[in-house]
Every structure is written in C-alpha cells, then in structure tokens.
C-alpha cells in the first residue's frame, strides 16, 4: 500500500458542481466538466448505472434510467462538457446517493 | 486486531444484496472515499484499490477470501494496513439482515496522524455505518 499527497491527479476529470436542487419529489444537478481529452460520457454513465443496478438506455447525448424517471444529458464543447442530471423517482436520500455516485464516476473513471 | 461492526435490515432478498459485493468495481458506488478499483483479475478474486480524501491518496491490493452466495463475502487488504472485511446476509422474511465487520491493523506511524486509536476506531465505525446505509439506500426504492 502506498500513501501519498497528490493535489493534482492527472487521471481525474475536474468537475465543478454549478447547481443542485433537491425537492421532495425530484432532484436536478448541473455540473461542468473540464477535460483536455475527449470523454465517452455514454460509456461512463452507462457503466456507473450498471454498477448501481439501474437499467439504462443510451440515447443521443443522454442516458435514461428508472423507466425514464431519471436522465443524465451532456452538451459537449471543445474543452468542457455541461452535464445535467434530473431524477423524479426514488427517495430523496437515494437520489442524493445516485447523484454522488454518478459524479464520482464522471471524475474518476477512465 | 480491533474491529467495527454495523448492520441494517434491507428490504430486498439476500441474493440481490449479495450481488452488491461480487462485482469489485461496484464498491466505488457505496464506499466513501473509494475512488478507483483497477486491475481486477478475470475470476474477480483480486484487485487494486485507491482511496482519495482531498488529495491524500491511499492505494493497495485486495483479495477475496470467501464468496459463499448469498450468505457471506469476505476480502482482505493485503498491502500496508491489513484489514479483513466480511459482509453477511441473513434472510429475515422478505428482507435481509446485512452486517459488515471490519477488522484492521493499527500502524503506529499512522496513529500519530490520527492522534489516537479511539479517533481511528470512530472513523472506521462511521465509515462502516455509511457503507451499510448506502447499500440499503441503493437497494430500496
């Protein structure tokens, strides 16, 4: 095992949380990802949802899950991507956990 | 070795709860601070892990030591601070009693960082509680 301080992780994608709103029935999150190399967001989110045991469907620049009650969409530019996550199913606690897991995947998956 | 335990009643069958453990990469979804699982062997019995807490990165190697579906799943971290993680699933009607037991070594050089063994114990207890709570949340509607 190794322990080290690493302020900058070259394999990590920098993602800023721009907006987050949780109501009793739905959640919305907006993130901006800055990435010098192109990322296959469909693969990233589909793999994450598979690990979360959620059946997902990839459409053009978005992945839907929870029978359409959840969707994560992205809008790509040259150096950054705007990612929007909307969920109108599950408990508030579960929506928060799913959002955190999807954000973690976006940051750390290859 | 010191150990911490946590348990919760999960509204899901034991087979479904057990599925959370058999895919090593899935742990990233419910273990706080765990950022990556890499180099998974073809039989899914060993893998490398990486934790990241605000730039402090801890990486190492793990091996599964027991996988008795759908009752018990155990793995050990083999490098550095050795620890043994055991998940147990006991059917309780239509639900499952999920428990997690973590046994861990307390290395003296790290002890100084955490100030005291009691603090480390509390941190591990909180982590185990979060893990069990996250699994329950993910498996319930």
GROMACS .gro file of C-alpha atoms in nm:
model
  251
    1UNK     CA    1   0.000   0.000   0.000
    2UNK     CA    2   0.120   0.349  -0.066
    3UNK     CA    3   0.013   0.674   0.093
    4UNK     CA    4   0.089   0.997  -0.087
    5UNK     CA    5  -0.029   1.353  -0.118
    6UNK     CA    6  -0.150   1.428  -0.467
    7UNK     CA    7  -0.306   1.769  -0.510
    8UNK     CA    8  -0.333   1.725  -0.887
    9UNK     CA    9  -0.444   1.386  -1.014
   10UNK     CA   10  -0.375   1.375  -1.390
   11UNK     CA   11  -0.624   1.091  -1.436
   12UNK     CA   12  -0.905   1.277  -1.264
   13UNK     CA   13  -1.151   1.491  -1.460
   14UNK     CA   14  -1.211   1.826  -1.295
   15UNK     CA   15  -1.584   1.874  -1.244
   16UNK     CA   16  -1.745   2.175  -1.081
   17UNK     CA   17  -2.088   2.148  -0.925
   18UNK     CA   18  -2.272   2.451  -1.060
   19UNK     CA   19  -2.627   2.392  -0.946
   20UNK     CA   20  -2.805   2.148  -0.720
   21UNK     CA   21  -3.167   2.134  -0.611
   22UNK     CA   22  -3.349   1.866  -0.414
   23UNK     CA   23  -3.722   1.875  -0.353
   24UNK     CA   24  -3.936   1.601  -0.202
   25UNK     CA   25  -4.020   1.464  -0.544
   26UNK     CA   26  -3.733   1.548  -0.774
   27UNK     CA   27  -3.369   1.649  -0.800
   28UNK     CA   28  -3.172   1.847  -1.053
   29UNK     CA   29  -2.795   1.883  -1.073
   30UNK     CA   30  -2.578   2.078  -1.314
   31UNK     CA   31  -2.206   2.008  -1.345
   32UNK     CA   32  -1.933   2.141  -1.571
   33UNK     CA   33  -1.652   1.902  -1.660
   34UNK     CA   34  -1.323   2.036  -1.791
   35UNK     CA   35  -1.126   1.781  -1.988
   36UNK     CA   36  -0.842   1.821  -2.236
   37UNK     CA   37  -0.912   1.481  -2.393
   38UNK     CA   38  -1.246   1.366  -2.526
   39UNK     CA   39  -1.454   1.152  -2.292
   40UNK     CA   40  -1.710   0.889  -2.380
   41UNK     CA   41  -1.982   1.009  -2.143
   42UNK     CA   42  -2.232   0.749  -2.261
   43UNK     CA   43  -1.992   0.471  -2.157
   44UNK     CA   44  -1.905   0.643  -1.828
   45UNK     CA   45  -2.266   0.688  -1.716
   46UNK     CA   46  -2.395   0.361  -1.855
   47UNK     CA   47  -2.123   0.170  -1.668
   48UNK     CA   48  -2.195   0.364  -1.348
   49UNK     CA   49  -2.569   0.295  -1.372
   50UNK     CA   50  -2.496  -0.071  -1.436
   51UNK     CA   51  -2.290  -0.081  -1.115
   52UNK     CA   52  -2.579   0.093  -0.938
   53UNK     CA   53  -2.808  -0.185  -1.067
   54UNK     CA   54  -3.014   0.058  -1.271
   55UNK     CA   55  -3.127  -0.044  -1.618
   56UNK     CA   56  -3.032   0.233  -1.857
   57UNK     CA   57  -3.079   0.330  -2.217
   58UNK     CA   58  -2.839   0.538  -2.419
   59UNK     CA   59  -2.990   0.793  -2.650
   60UNK     CA   60  -2.824   1.076  -2.835
   61UNK     CA   61  -2.616   1.266  -2.576
   62UNK     CA   62  -2.818   1.133  -2.285
   63UNK     CA   63  -2.875   0.822  -2.078
   64UNK     CA   64  -3.215   0.747  -1.926
   65UNK     CA   65  -3.284   0.518  -1.632
   66UNK     CA   66  -3.552   0.437  -1.373
   67UNK     CA   67  -3.808   0.378  -1.653
   68UNK     CA   68  -3.749   0.727  -1.785
   69UNK     CA   69  -3.780   0.900  -1.445
   70UNK     CA   70  -3.406   0.969  -1.443
   71UNK     CA   71  -3.192   1.110  -1.715
   72UNK     CA   72  -2.845   1.246  -1.747
   73UNK     CA   73  -2.767   1.458  -2.050
   74UNK     CA   74  -2.448   1.624  -2.167
   75UNK     CA   75  -2.358   1.903  -2.405
   76UNK     CA   76  -2.002   1.891  -2.526
   77UNK     CA   77  -1.775   2.172  -2.639
   78UNK     CA   78  -1.404   2.151  -2.723
   79UNK     CA   79  -1.271   2.162  -2.368
   80UNK     CA   80  -1.562   2.120  -2.134
   81UNK     CA   81  -1.894   1.944  -2.105
   82UNK     CA   82  -2.211   2.066  -1.938
   83UNK     CA   83  -2.381   1.774  -1.763
   84UNK     CA   84  -2.738   1.783  -1.636
   85UNK     CA   85  -2.887   1.516  -1.411
   86UNK     CA   86  -3.262   1.503  -1.347
   87UNK     CA   87  -3.442   1.249  -1.132
   88UNK     CA   88  -3.811   1.231  -1.042
   89UNK     CA   89  -3.815   0.887  -0.883
   90UNK     CA   90  -3.678   0.732  -0.562
   91UNK     CA   91  -3.644   0.873  -0.212
   92UNK     CA   92  -3.456   1.199  -0.155
   93UNK     CA   93  -3.175   1.004   0.013
   94UNK     CA   94  -3.142   0.765  -0.278
   95UNK     CA   95  -3.141   1.048  -0.532
   96UNK     CA   96  -2.858   1.215  -0.341
   97UNK     CA   97  -2.659   0.893  -0.331
   98UNK     CA   98  -2.714   0.827  -0.703
   99UNK     CA   99  -2.604   1.182  -0.786
  100UNK     CA  100  -2.289   1.145  -0.573
  101UNK     CA  101  -2.208   0.808  -0.733
  102UNK     CA  102  -2.256   0.942  -1.086
  103UNK     CA  103  -2.040   1.244  -1.007
  104UNK     CA  104  -1.768   1.019  -0.865
  105UNK     CA  105  -1.777   0.806  -1.180
  106UNK     CA  106  -1.751   1.112  -1.401
  107UNK     CA  107  -1.448   1.229  -1.204
  108UNK     CA  108  -1.252   0.908  -1.163
  109UNK     CA  109  -1.347   0.657  -1.433
  110UNK     CA  110  -1.108   0.623  -1.726
  111UNK     CA  111  -0.693  -0.664   1.583
  112UNK     CA  112  -0.958  -0.401   1.658
  113UNK     CA  113  -1.284  -0.436   1.471
  114UNK     CA  114  -1.602  -0.246   1.396
  115UNK     CA  115  -1.941  -0.388   1.304
  116UNK     CA  116  -2.258  -0.243   1.158
  117UNK     CA  117  -2.584  -0.396   1.044
  118UNK     CA  118  -2.916  -0.297   0.892
  119UNK     CA  119  -3.236  -0.458   0.772
  120UNK     CA  120  -3.260  -0.424   0.394
  121UNK     CA  121  -3.592  -0.459   0.211
  122UNK     CA  122  -3.450  -0.686  -0.058
  123UNK     CA  123  -3.380  -1.059  -0.091
  124UNK     CA  124  -3.038  -1.186   0.017
  125UNK     CA  125  -2.948  -1.281  -0.342
  126UNK     CA  126  -2.990  -0.922  -0.454
  127UNK     CA  127  -2.797  -0.782  -0.156
  128UNK     CA  128  -2.515  -1.028  -0.222
  129UNK     CA  129  -2.488  -0.902  -0.582
  130UNK     CA  130  -2.355  -0.574  -0.442
  131UNK     CA  131  -2.030  -0.746  -0.339
  132UNK     CA  132  -1.945  -0.989  -0.615
  133UNK     CA  133  -1.853  -0.718  -0.865
  134UNK     CA  134  -1.546  -0.548  -0.706
  135UNK     CA  135  -1.592  -0.224  -0.905
  136UNK     CA  136  -1.936  -0.176  -0.754
  137UNK     CA  137  -1.776  -0.084  -0.420
  138UNK     CA  138  -1.684   0.258  -0.564
  139UNK     CA  139  -2.056   0.336  -0.567
  140UNK     CA  140  -2.113   0.285  -0.194
  141UNK     CA  141  -1.778   0.311  -0.011
  142UNK     CA  142  -1.699   0.670   0.095
  143UNK     CA  143  -1.367   0.797  -0.040
  144UNK     CA  144  -1.305   0.494  -0.261
  145UNK     CA  145  -1.225   0.643  -0.600
  146UNK     CA  146  -1.096   0.359  -0.817
  147UNK     CA  147  -1.085  -0.020  -0.844
  148UNK     CA  148  -0.836  -0.136  -1.109
  149UNK     CA  149  -0.657  -0.449  -1.232
  150UNK     CA  150  -0.944  -0.683  -1.147
  151UNK     CA  151  -0.844  -1.045  -1.207
  152UNK     CA  152  -1.052  -1.247  -1.454
  153UNK     CA  153  -1.206  -1.451  -1.170
  154UNK     CA  154  -1.280  -1.123  -0.980
  155UNK     CA  155  -1.091  -1.253  -0.675
  156UNK     CA  156  -0.824  -0.980  -0.663
  157UNK     CA  157  -0.798  -0.610  -0.745
  158UNK     CA  158  -0.616  -0.286  -0.672
  159UNK     CA  159  -0.793  -0.006  -0.489
  160UNK     CA  160  -0.741   0.367  -0.447
  161UNK     CA  161  -0.892   0.597  -0.185
  162UNK     CA  162  -0.878   0.973  -0.225
  163UNK     CA  163  -0.953   1.214   0.059
  164UNK     CA  164  -0.898   1.573  -0.057
  165UNK     CA  165  -0.570   1.486  -0.229
  166UNK     CA  166  -0.450   1.226   0.022
  167UNK     CA  167  -0.433   0.910  -0.185
  168UNK     CA  168  -0.415   0.561  -0.035
  169UNK     CA  169  -0.374   0.271  -0.274
  170UNK     CA  170  -0.326  -0.102  -0.226
  171UNK     CA  171  -0.420  -0.454  -0.325
  172UNK     CA  172  -0.711  -0.672  -0.211
  173UNK     CA  173  -0.807  -1.036  -0.244
  174UNK     CA  174  -1.142  -1.205  -0.196
  175UNK     CA  175  -1.106  -1.483   0.063
  176UNK     CA  176  -1.465  -1.612   0.077
  177UNK     CA  177  -1.764  -1.585  -0.153
  178UNK     CA  178  -2.050  -1.803  -0.029
  179UNK     CA  179  -2.354  -1.679  -0.218
  180UNK     CA  180  -2.583  -1.545  -0.084
  181UNK     CA  181  -2.458  -1.559   0.275
  182UNK     CA  182  -2.101  -1.438   0.324
  183UNK     CA  183  -1.848  -1.238   0.125
  184UNK     CA  184  -1.505  -1.162   0.263
  185UNK     CA  185  -1.197  -0.986   0.130
  186UNK     CA  186  -0.866  -0.873   0.273
  187UNK     CA  187  -0.648  -0.575   0.201
  188UNK     CA  188  -0.306  -0.734   0.170
  189UNK     CA  189  -0.062  -0.446   0.145
  190UNK     CA  190   0.019  -0.182   0.405
  191UNK     CA  191  -0.250  -0.165   0.671
  192UNK     CA  192  -0.400  -0.511   0.662
  193UNK     CA  193  -0.774  -0.541   0.714
  194UNK     CA  194  -1.045  -0.803   0.672
  195UNK     CA  195  -1.391  -0.706   0.554
  196UNK     CA  196  -1.679  -0.951   0.599
  197UNK     CA  197  -2.030  -0.895   0.467
  198UNK     CA  198  -2.304  -1.128   0.591
  199UNK     CA  199  -2.659  -1.159   0.453
  200UNK     CA  200  -2.917  -1.338   0.665
  201UNK     CA  201  -3.273  -1.374   0.531
  202UNK     CA  202  -3.538  -1.219   0.757
  203UNK     CA  203  -3.875  -1.286   0.598
  204UNK     CA  204  -3.878  -1.099   0.267
  205UNK     CA  205  -3.593  -0.879   0.395
  206UNK     CA  206  -3.225  -0.934   0.462
  207UNK     CA  207  -3.021  -0.858   0.771
  208UNK     CA  208  -2.699  -0.716   0.626
  209UNK     CA  209  -2.394  -0.690   0.850
  210UNK     CA  210  -2.044  -0.564   0.787
  211UNK     CA  211  -1.748  -0.643   1.011
  212UNK     CA  212  -1.412  -0.478   0.951
  213UNK     CA  213  -1.102  -0.596   1.136
  214UNK     CA  214  -0.800  -0.375   1.091
  215UNK     CA  215  -0.440  -0.331   1.199
  216UNK     CA  216  -0.342  -0.007   1.367
  217UNK     CA  217   0.000   0.101   1.236
  218UNK     CA  218   0.192   0.315   1.483
  219UNK     CA  219   0.324   0.566   1.229
  220UNK     CA  220  -0.028   0.647   1.114
  221UNK     CA  221  -0.156   0.654   1.467
  222UNK     CA  222   0.028   0.979   1.517
  223UNK     CA  223  -0.162   1.131   1.225
  224UNK     CA  224  -0.497   1.038   1.371
  225UNK     CA  225  -0.399   1.144   1.722
  226UNK     CA  226  -0.540   0.840   1.894
  227UNK     CA  227  -0.663   0.489   1.835
  228UNK     CA  228  -1.005   0.593   1.960
  229UNK     CA  229  -1.037   0.850   1.683
  230UNK     CA  230  -0.937   0.590   1.424
  231UNK     CA  231  -1.194   0.348   1.567
  232UNK     CA  232  -1.463   0.615   1.543
  233UNK     CA  233  -1.369   0.697   1.183
  234UNK     CA  234  -1.386   0.330   1.085
  235UNK     CA  235  -1.716   0.286   1.269
  236UNK     CA  236  -1.862   0.584   1.083
  237UNK     CA  237  -1.735   0.451   0.751
  238UNK     CA  238  -1.888   0.107   0.816
  239UNK     CA  239  -2.218   0.275   0.912
  240UNK     CA  240  -2.216   0.480   0.591
  241UNK     CA  241  -2.140   0.176   0.376
  242UNK     CA  242  -2.427  -0.028   0.521
  243UNK     CA  243  -2.660   0.270   0.496
  244UNK     CA  244  -2.561   0.332   0.131
  245UNK     CA  245  -2.619  -0.032   0.035
  246UNK     CA  246  -2.962  -0.023   0.200
  247UNK     CA  247  -3.048   0.302   0.021
  248UNK     CA  248  -2.937   0.173  -0.318
  249UNK     CA  249  -3.134  -0.149  -0.289
  250UNK     CA  250  -3.458   0.004  -0.164
  251UNK     CA  251  -3.693   0.223  -0.372
   0.00000   0.00000   0.00000
